[in-house]
Short mmCIF file of C-alpha atoms and ligand atoms in Angstrom, two decimals:
data_model
loop_
_atom_site.label_atom_id
_atom_site.label_comp_id
_atom_site.label_asym_id
_atom_site.label_seq_id
_atom_site.Cartn_x
_atom_site.Cartn_y
_atom_site.Cartn_z
CA MET B 1 105.02 71.63 108.80
CA SER B 2 108.72 72.10 108.17
CA ILE B 3 110.85 69.54 106.33
CA GLN B 4 114.50 68.87 107.10
CA LEU B 5 116.86 66.51 105.37
CA ALA B 6 120.36 65.93 106.70
CA SER B 7 122.84 64.04 104.48
CA VAL B 8 120.18 61.72 103.07
CA SER B 9 121.51 59.04 100.72
CA LYS B 10 119.75 56.34 98.76
CA SER B 11 121.23 53.91 96.25
CA PHE B 12 119.67 51.51 93.77
CA ASP B 13 122.32 48.85 93.26
CA ALA B 14 125.47 50.81 92.40
CA HIS B 15 123.58 53.97 91.45
CA LYS B 16 123.39 56.78 94.02
CA ALA B 17 119.96 58.28 93.39
CA LEU B 18 120.38 60.57 96.44
CA ASN B 19 123.91 61.56 97.32
CA SER B 20 124.01 63.12 100.78
CA VAL B 21 121.11 65.52 100.24
CA SER B 22 120.61 68.23 102.85
CA LEU B 23 117.62 70.57 102.64
CA SER B 24 115.69 72.81 104.98
CA ILE B 25 112.14 73.73 104.01
CA GLU B 26 110.36 76.18 106.29
CA ASP B 27 106.72 75.83 107.26
CA GLY B 28 104.35 77.26 104.63
CA THR B 29 106.96 77.54 101.88
CA PHE B 30 106.30 76.71 98.25
CA PHE B 31 109.53 74.85 97.62
CA VAL B 32 110.45 73.59 94.15
CA VAL B 33 113.02 70.93 93.33
CA LEU B 34 114.24 71.48 89.78
CA GLY B 35 116.44 69.10 87.84
CA PRO B 36 116.74 67.04 84.68
CA SER B 37 115.09 63.67 84.27
CA GLY B 38 116.79 60.92 86.27
CA CYS B 39 118.55 63.23 88.75
CA GLY B 40 116.69 61.78 91.74
CA LYS B 41 113.72 64.14 92.21
CA SER B 42 111.06 61.45 92.58
CA THR B 43 113.29 59.42 94.88
CA LEU B 44 113.66 62.51 97.09
CA LEU B 45 109.89 63.01 97.22
CA ARG B 46 109.25 59.34 97.91
CA ALA B 47 111.80 59.34 100.71
CA ILE B 48 110.05 62.30 102.39
CA ALA B 49 106.61 60.70 101.93
CA GLY B 50 107.84 57.44 103.45
CA LEU B 51 107.41 55.45 100.23
CA GLU B 52 111.14 54.80 99.97
CA PRO B 53 113.38 53.87 102.92
CA VAL B 54 116.70 55.72 102.93
CA ASP B 55 120.17 54.22 103.37
CA ALA B 56 121.68 57.00 105.45
CA GLY B 57 120.96 60.42 106.87
CA GLU B 58 117.89 61.76 108.65
CA ILE B 59 114.52 63.23 107.67
CA LYS B 60 112.52 65.38 110.08
CA LEU B 61 108.97 66.63 109.69
CA SER B 62 108.04 69.49 112.04
CA GLY B 63 111.20 68.74 113.98
CA GLN B 64 110.29 65.07 114.48
CA ALA B 65 112.49 62.38 113.01
CA VAL B 66 110.55 60.17 110.58
CA ALA B 67 113.50 58.45 108.92
CA GLY B 68 117.01 57.81 110.15
CA LYS B 69 119.17 55.18 111.72
CA GLY B 70 116.86 52.25 112.52
CA LEU B 71 113.79 54.43 111.94
CA HIS B 72 111.28 54.43 109.10
CA LEU B 73 107.79 55.78 109.81
CA PRO B 74 105.23 54.49 107.27
CA PRO B 75 103.55 57.04 104.95
CA GLU B 76 100.25 57.05 106.88
CA GLN B 77 102.05 58.27 110.01
CA ARG B 78 103.73 61.21 108.27
CA GLN B 79 100.67 63.35 107.46
CA VAL B 80 101.91 64.37 104.05
CA GLY B 81 99.72 64.33 100.96
CA VAL B 82 101.16 63.27 97.65
CA VAL B 83 99.96 64.34 94.21
CA PHE B 84 101.51 62.28 91.44
CA GLN B 85 101.73 63.02 87.75
CA SER B 86 99.02 60.44 87.17
CA TYR B 87 96.07 61.57 89.21
CA ALA B 88 95.16 58.20 90.74
CA LEU B 89 91.44 58.96 90.94
CA TRP B 90 88.75 56.28 91.30
CA PRO B 91 87.11 56.11 87.85
CA HIS B 92 83.76 54.80 89.14
CA MET B 93 83.36 57.54 91.79
CA ASN B 94 82.31 61.11 91.11
CA VAL B 95 84.42 64.10 92.09
CA ALA B 96 82.87 64.55 95.55
CA ALA B 97 83.19 60.85 96.35
CA ASN B 98 86.84 60.82 95.28
CA VAL B 99 87.57 63.69 97.65
CA ALA B 100 85.47 62.15 100.44
CA PHE B 101 87.01 58.69 100.18
CA PRO B 102 90.05 59.16 102.46
CA LEU B 103 87.88 60.93 105.06
CA GLU B 104 85.29 58.16 105.09
CA THR B 105 87.92 55.49 105.47
CA ALA B 106 89.32 57.51 108.38
CA GLY B 107 85.93 57.10 110.08
CA GLU B 108 84.66 60.69 110.11
CA THR B 109 80.93 61.38 110.48
CA ARG B 110 78.82 61.84 107.33
CA SER B 111 78.09 65.51 107.96
CA ALA B 112 81.70 66.32 108.84
CA VAL B 113 82.83 64.65 105.62
CA ALA B 114 80.25 66.52 103.52
CA ALA B 115 81.24 69.88 104.99
CA ARG B 116 84.93 69.27 104.50
CA VAL B 117 84.46 68.06 100.90
CA ALA B 118 82.37 71.13 100.04
CA GLU B 119 85.04 73.40 101.47
CA CYS B 120 87.89 71.71 99.59
CA LEU B 121 86.02 71.63 96.28
CA GLU B 122 85.38 75.35 96.69
CA THR B 123 89.10 75.99 97.23
CA VAL B 124 89.98 74.34 93.93
CA ALA B 125 86.95 75.86 92.14
CA LEU B 126 85.32 72.51 91.38
CA THR B 127 81.98 72.91 93.15
CA PRO B 128 79.99 72.89 89.87
CA PHE B 129 81.71 69.64 88.85
CA ARG B 130 81.09 67.70 92.03
CA GLN B 131 78.80 65.10 90.39
CA ARG B 132 81.04 64.36 87.41
CA LYS B 133 83.14 61.23 86.95
CA PRO B 134 86.89 61.66 86.31
CA ALA B 135 86.40 60.63 82.64
CA GLU B 136 84.12 63.65 82.19
CA LEU B 137 86.82 66.09 83.32
CA SER B 138 89.78 67.74 81.60
CA GLY B 139 93.32 66.91 82.70
CA GLY B 140 93.55 70.15 84.67
CA GLN B 141 90.27 69.48 86.45
CA ARG B 142 91.37 65.97 87.36
CA GLN B 143 94.54 67.44 88.79
CA ARG B 144 92.42 69.76 90.91
CA VAL B 145 90.42 66.80 92.22
CA ALA B 146 93.69 65.21 93.31
CA LEU B 147 94.62 68.49 95.01
CA ALA B 148 91.25 68.72 96.76
CA ARG B 149 91.62 65.17 98.01
CA CYS B 150 95.02 66.08 99.36
CA LEU B 151 93.54 69.13 101.10
CA ALA B 152 90.62 67.15 102.51
CA GLN B 153 92.98 64.80 104.29
CA GLY B 154 94.16 67.83 106.19
CA ALA B 155 97.69 67.38 104.90
CA ARG B 156 99.73 70.27 106.22
CA THR B 157 102.34 69.26 103.70
CA VAL B 158 101.72 68.52 100.06
CA LEU B 159 104.27 66.81 97.86
CA MET B 160 103.73 67.10 94.10
CA ASP B 161 105.66 65.09 91.56
CA GLU B 162 105.54 66.89 88.19
CA PRO B 163 101.76 67.35 88.43
CA LEU B 164 101.61 69.58 85.34
CA ALA B 165 103.87 67.57 83.05
CA ASN B 166 100.94 65.95 81.19
CA LEU B 167 99.05 69.16 80.51
CA ASP B 168 99.12 71.27 77.36
CA PRO B 169 100.92 74.64 77.63
CA HIS B 170 97.77 76.73 77.93
CA LEU B 171 96.38 74.59 80.72
CA ARG B 172 99.74 74.56 82.43
CA SER B 173 99.81 78.30 82.96
CA THR B 174 96.22 78.26 84.21
CA MET B 175 97.13 75.45 86.60
CA GLU B 176 100.22 77.32 87.76
CA GLU B 177 98.01 80.21 88.81
CA GLU B 178 95.63 77.80 90.50
CA LEU B 179 98.43 76.08 92.35
CA ALA B 180 99.70 79.44 93.57
CA ALA B 181 96.17 80.33 94.73
CA PHE B 182 95.79 76.88 96.31
CA HIS B 183 98.99 77.44 98.22
CA ARG B 184 97.91 80.87 99.44
CA ALA B 185 94.52 79.51 100.52
CA SER B 186 95.78 76.38 102.26
CA GLY B 187 99.07 77.69 103.65
CA ALA B 188 100.35 74.11 103.32
CA THR B 189 104.06 73.54 103.00
CA THR B 190 104.42 72.48 99.39
CA LEU B 191 107.23 70.52 97.80
CA PHE B 192 106.84 70.67 94.06
CA ILE B 193 108.98 68.74 91.65
CA THR B 194 109.62 69.70 88.06
CA HIS B 195 112.17 69.56 85.25
CA ASP B 196 110.78 72.83 83.84
CA GLN B 197 112.74 75.87 84.98
CA ARG B 198 110.08 78.30 83.79
CA GLU B 199 107.50 76.55 85.98
CA ALA B 200 109.91 76.54 88.93
CA MET B 201 110.60 80.27 88.65
CA ALA B 202 106.89 81.08 88.34
CA LEU B 203 105.77 79.15 91.41
CA ALA B 204 108.55 78.94 93.94
CA ASP B 205 109.39 80.82 97.10
CA LYS B 206 112.58 78.81 96.92
CA VAL B 207 114.13 76.54 94.29
CA ALA B 208 116.65 73.75 94.84
CA VAL B 209 118.55 72.83 91.70
CA MET B 210 119.26 69.12 91.69
CA TRP B 211 121.84 67.29 89.59
CA ASP B 212 122.86 63.67 89.65
CA GLY B 213 121.60 62.99 93.18
CA SER B 214 122.92 66.21 94.71
CA ILE B 215 121.53 69.66 95.46
CA LEU B 216 123.70 72.24 93.69
CA GLN B 217 122.04 75.38 95.05
CA ALA B 218 118.87 76.27 96.97
CA ASP B 219 117.77 79.89 96.82
CA ASP B 220 114.90 82.18 95.91
CA PRO B 221 114.30 82.36 92.13
CA ASP B 222 115.79 85.82 91.70
CA THR B 223 119.01 84.92 93.51
CA LEU B 224 119.33 81.74 91.44
CA TYR B 225 118.91 83.77 88.29
CA ARG B 226 121.24 86.61 89.26
CA ARG B 227 123.76 84.81 91.40
CA PRO B 228 124.12 81.17 90.38
CA ASN B 229 126.95 79.45 92.24
CA SER B 230 128.17 77.33 89.33
CA LYS B 231 128.16 76.89 85.56
CA LYS B 232 125.65 74.06 85.86
CA VAL B 233 123.13 76.18 87.75
CA ALA B 234 123.72 79.13 85.42
CA GLY B 235 123.09 76.92 82.42
CA PHE B 236 119.98 75.38 83.90
CA ILE B 237 118.24 78.62 84.93
CA GLY B 238 117.28 81.14 82.25
CA ARG B 239 119.16 81.99 79.09
CA SER B 240 122.74 83.11 79.23
CA THR B 241 126.16 83.06 77.66
CA LEU B 242 129.17 81.87 79.63
CA VAL B 243 132.20 83.86 78.54
CA PRO B 244 135.81 83.04 79.39
CA VAL B 245 137.37 86.25 80.73
CA ASP B 246 140.52 87.56 82.35
CA VAL B 247 139.94 89.16 85.74
CA LEU B 248 142.16 92.24 85.93
CA ARG B 249 141.13 93.56 89.32
CA VAL B 250 138.58 92.83 92.08
CA GLU B 251 137.27 95.30 94.63
CA ASN B 252 134.08 95.73 96.72
CA GLY B 253 132.18 92.88 95.08
CA GLU B 254 133.05 94.04 91.59
CA ALA B 255 135.61 92.93 89.04
CA GLN B 256 137.20 94.52 86.05
CA VAL B 257 137.29 91.86 83.36
CA ARG B 258 138.60 91.60 79.81
CA PHE B 259 137.33 89.45 76.96
CA GLY B 260 138.04 90.04 73.28
CA ASN B 261 138.58 93.79 72.98
CA VAL B 262 136.14 94.59 75.76
CA ILE B 263 136.89 95.73 79.27
CA ALA B 264 133.88 95.81 81.60
CA VAL B 265 133.06 96.16 85.28
CA VAL B 266 130.81 93.36 86.53
CA ASP B 267 129.62 91.78 89.79
CA CYS B 268 132.01 89.38 91.42
CA PRO B 269 131.15 87.57 94.67
CA ASP B 270 134.47 85.85 95.06
CA GLN B 271 137.11 88.43 95.95
CA THR B 272 139.90 85.91 95.54
CA VAL B 273 139.52 85.31 91.80
CA SER B 274 142.18 86.56 89.46
CA GLY B 275 143.25 85.61 85.97
CA PRO B 276 141.04 83.24 83.98
CA ALA B 277 137.40 83.06 85.11
CA THR B 278 133.89 82.60 83.72
CA LEU B 279 131.53 85.52 83.22
CA LEU B 280 127.78 84.90 83.10
CA LEU B 281 126.03 87.31 80.74
CA ARG B 282 122.24 87.31 80.71
CA PRO B 283 120.60 88.67 77.53
CA GLU B 284 119.52 91.83 79.40
CA HIS B 285 123.12 92.58 80.44
CA LEU B 286 123.91 93.59 76.85
CA VAL B 287 122.34 96.84 75.64
CA LEU B 288 122.66 99.21 72.71
CA ALA B 289 125.24 101.85 73.61
CA THR B 290 124.17 105.41 74.13
CA GLY B 291 126.60 108.09 72.95
CA THR B 292 130.06 107.11 71.85
CA SER B 293 130.90 104.51 74.50
CA GLY B 294 130.77 100.77 74.03
CA PHE B 295 132.18 98.25 71.64
CA GLU B 296 131.33 96.93 68.23
CA ALA B 297 129.54 93.64 67.60
CA THR B 298 128.16 92.01 64.47
CA VAL B 299 124.70 90.47 64.30
CA GLU B 300 125.05 86.80 63.48
CA ARG B 301 121.44 85.57 63.59
CA THR B 302 118.11 86.58 65.08
CA ILE B 303 115.01 84.75 66.32
CA TYR B 304 111.65 86.49 66.58
CA ARG B 305 110.02 85.73 69.95
CA GLY B 306 106.87 87.82 69.67
CA GLY B 307 107.37 91.50 70.48
CA TYR B 308 111.14 91.13 70.63
CA TRP B 309 114.07 89.46 68.93
CA GLU B 310 116.75 87.26 70.42
CA VAL B 311 119.94 88.33 68.73
CA PHE B 312 123.24 86.47 68.66
CA VAL B 313 126.12 88.90 68.20
CA ARG B 314 129.75 88.19 67.45
CA LEU B 315 132.69 90.08 68.95
CA GLU B 316 136.17 90.20 67.63
CA GLY B 317 138.46 87.87 69.58
CA LEU B 318 135.63 85.86 71.14
CA SER B 319 134.93 82.38 69.86
CA GLN B 320 131.25 82.13 70.83
CA PRO B 321 128.41 84.54 70.06
CA LEU B 322 126.68 86.50 72.85
CA LEU B 323 122.92 86.45 73.28
CA MET B 324 120.98 89.70 73.69
CA VAL B 325 117.43 90.96 73.26
CA LEU B 326 116.37 93.73 70.88
CA HIS B 327 112.97 95.33 70.55
CA ARG B 328 113.57 96.10 66.91
CA LYS B 329 114.52 93.91 63.98
CA ALA B 330 118.20 93.49 63.20
CA GLU B 331 119.74 91.96 60.09
CA PRO B 332 122.60 89.47 60.02
CA GLY B 333 125.81 91.37 59.26
CA GLU B 334 124.55 94.58 60.88
CA LEU B 335 127.05 96.36 63.13
CA LEU B 336 125.83 97.26 66.62
CA GLN B 337 127.45 99.47 69.23
CA LEU B 338 126.92 97.77 72.61
CA ASP B 339 127.45 98.33 76.31
CA ILE B 340 127.63 95.80 79.11
CA LEU B 341 125.34 96.75 81.96
CA ARG B 342 126.23 94.05 84.43
CA GLY B 343 127.40 90.48 84.55
CA TRP B 344 128.31 87.95 87.16
CA VAL B 345 131.71 86.33 87.56
CA LEU B 346 130.99 82.78 88.70
CA PRO B 347 132.63 81.80 91.97
CA GLU B 348 135.54 79.38 91.52
P1 LIG V 1 113.72 61.82 88.49
O1 LIG V 1 112.43 61.80 89.23
O2 LIG V 1 114.57 63.02 88.77
O3 LIG V 1 113.54 61.63 87.01
P2 LIG V 1 114.21 59.33 89.91
O4 LIG V 1 114.28 59.73 91.34
O5 LIG V 1 112.95 58.72 89.43
O6 LIG V 1 114.61 60.59 88.99
O7 LIG V 1 115.39 58.32 89.60
C1 LIG V 1 116.73 58.60 89.93
C2 LIG V 1 117.59 57.44 89.49
O8 LIG V 1 117.32 56.30 90.28
C3 LIG V 1 117.37 57.01 88.06
O9 LIG V 1 118.61 56.64 87.51
C4 LIG V 1 116.44 55.83 88.18
O10 LIG V 1 116.61 54.94 87.10
C5 LIG V 1 116.87 55.20 89.49
N1 LIG V 1 115.74 54.55 90.18
C6 LIG V 1 114.66 55.17 90.69
N2 LIG V 1 113.83 54.29 91.30
C7 LIG V 1 114.41 53.07 91.15
C8 LIG V 1 114.07 51.74 91.57
N3 LIG V 1 112.94 51.51 92.26
N4 LIG V 1 114.91 50.75 91.25
C9 LIG V 1 116.05 50.99 90.58
N5 LIG V 1 116.45 52.19 90.16
C10 LIG V 1 115.65 53.23 90.44
MG1 LIG V 2 110.46 61.69 88.54
#
């Protein structure tokens, strides 16, 4: 099932929770919406599921309009499964019964239900736990029950609203792997919502960065990381330093820039920039110089991250420190000779 949104808006009183959101999610994609708390992620999901009528714009599922002018199909006619942060399991029913429940209410035969439940529990690796009650399961296992129930309904589209937010870090990474496996096994179009950029990068085929009711950029994780279209996206994805620079020259997608005493050649998508601009430097763009090239920088402070150090270095003529990674210890005050490997001049 594909999902299309065209200029979808939704307000609560004076507040625009969705501000003309347009998105295109291809069939079978694991699509992540990433944004800070309150930016409208849940409202977006609820609008797609049919739990929230929209004020304007159009939503299509598999090419069919489900919301638009004078149209609002109820959730049960949209064939999308929703997994919320709270698992919404029946406490008095065991795992198998929880998964079977929507099938039974849909009037399927006993044997068809049993076969389907067995299959779905196998997919989420819960077969040995089929007789347990939700209270006898860990948070991650309960989440898997909710996933299995979603699968059992035959949802070709699964919407997940921060399903891992309540789990401890160890369980989260296990669940990330399970979600990825679940997606491969089911092939269901998945819309996954999170405020955690690490989670988004790990899971997504495509990530949409959302901010204050709007989508800022939708791209694959690597493009978002390497080629963010704005300071906001750059700041939200990965670690970086934004450096004010002077663009001296642009040619063939590259720019010669100056900041402090440094002149460097970096990537530049916008061939019209000149003069003051913003350079995005990822930690890996700064490296120890080989030979006699490079420029001098002073170590300001370091943070050990297990196997490597994050190092903030100061350059003459630059007001903020730059962040880099070293695989050896460095002491504050130490002089380093550095090179700039790449960088990305943000489009104006
Ligand atoms: P997110 O999921 O990104 O944290 P939400 O979509 O839940 O954000 O909320 C977006 C904004 O809309 C918030 O400012 C929130 O307070 C407001 N909002 C959401 N639902 C309602 C509602 N039912 N009534 C009033 N305001 C709401
Ligand atoms: Mg939310």
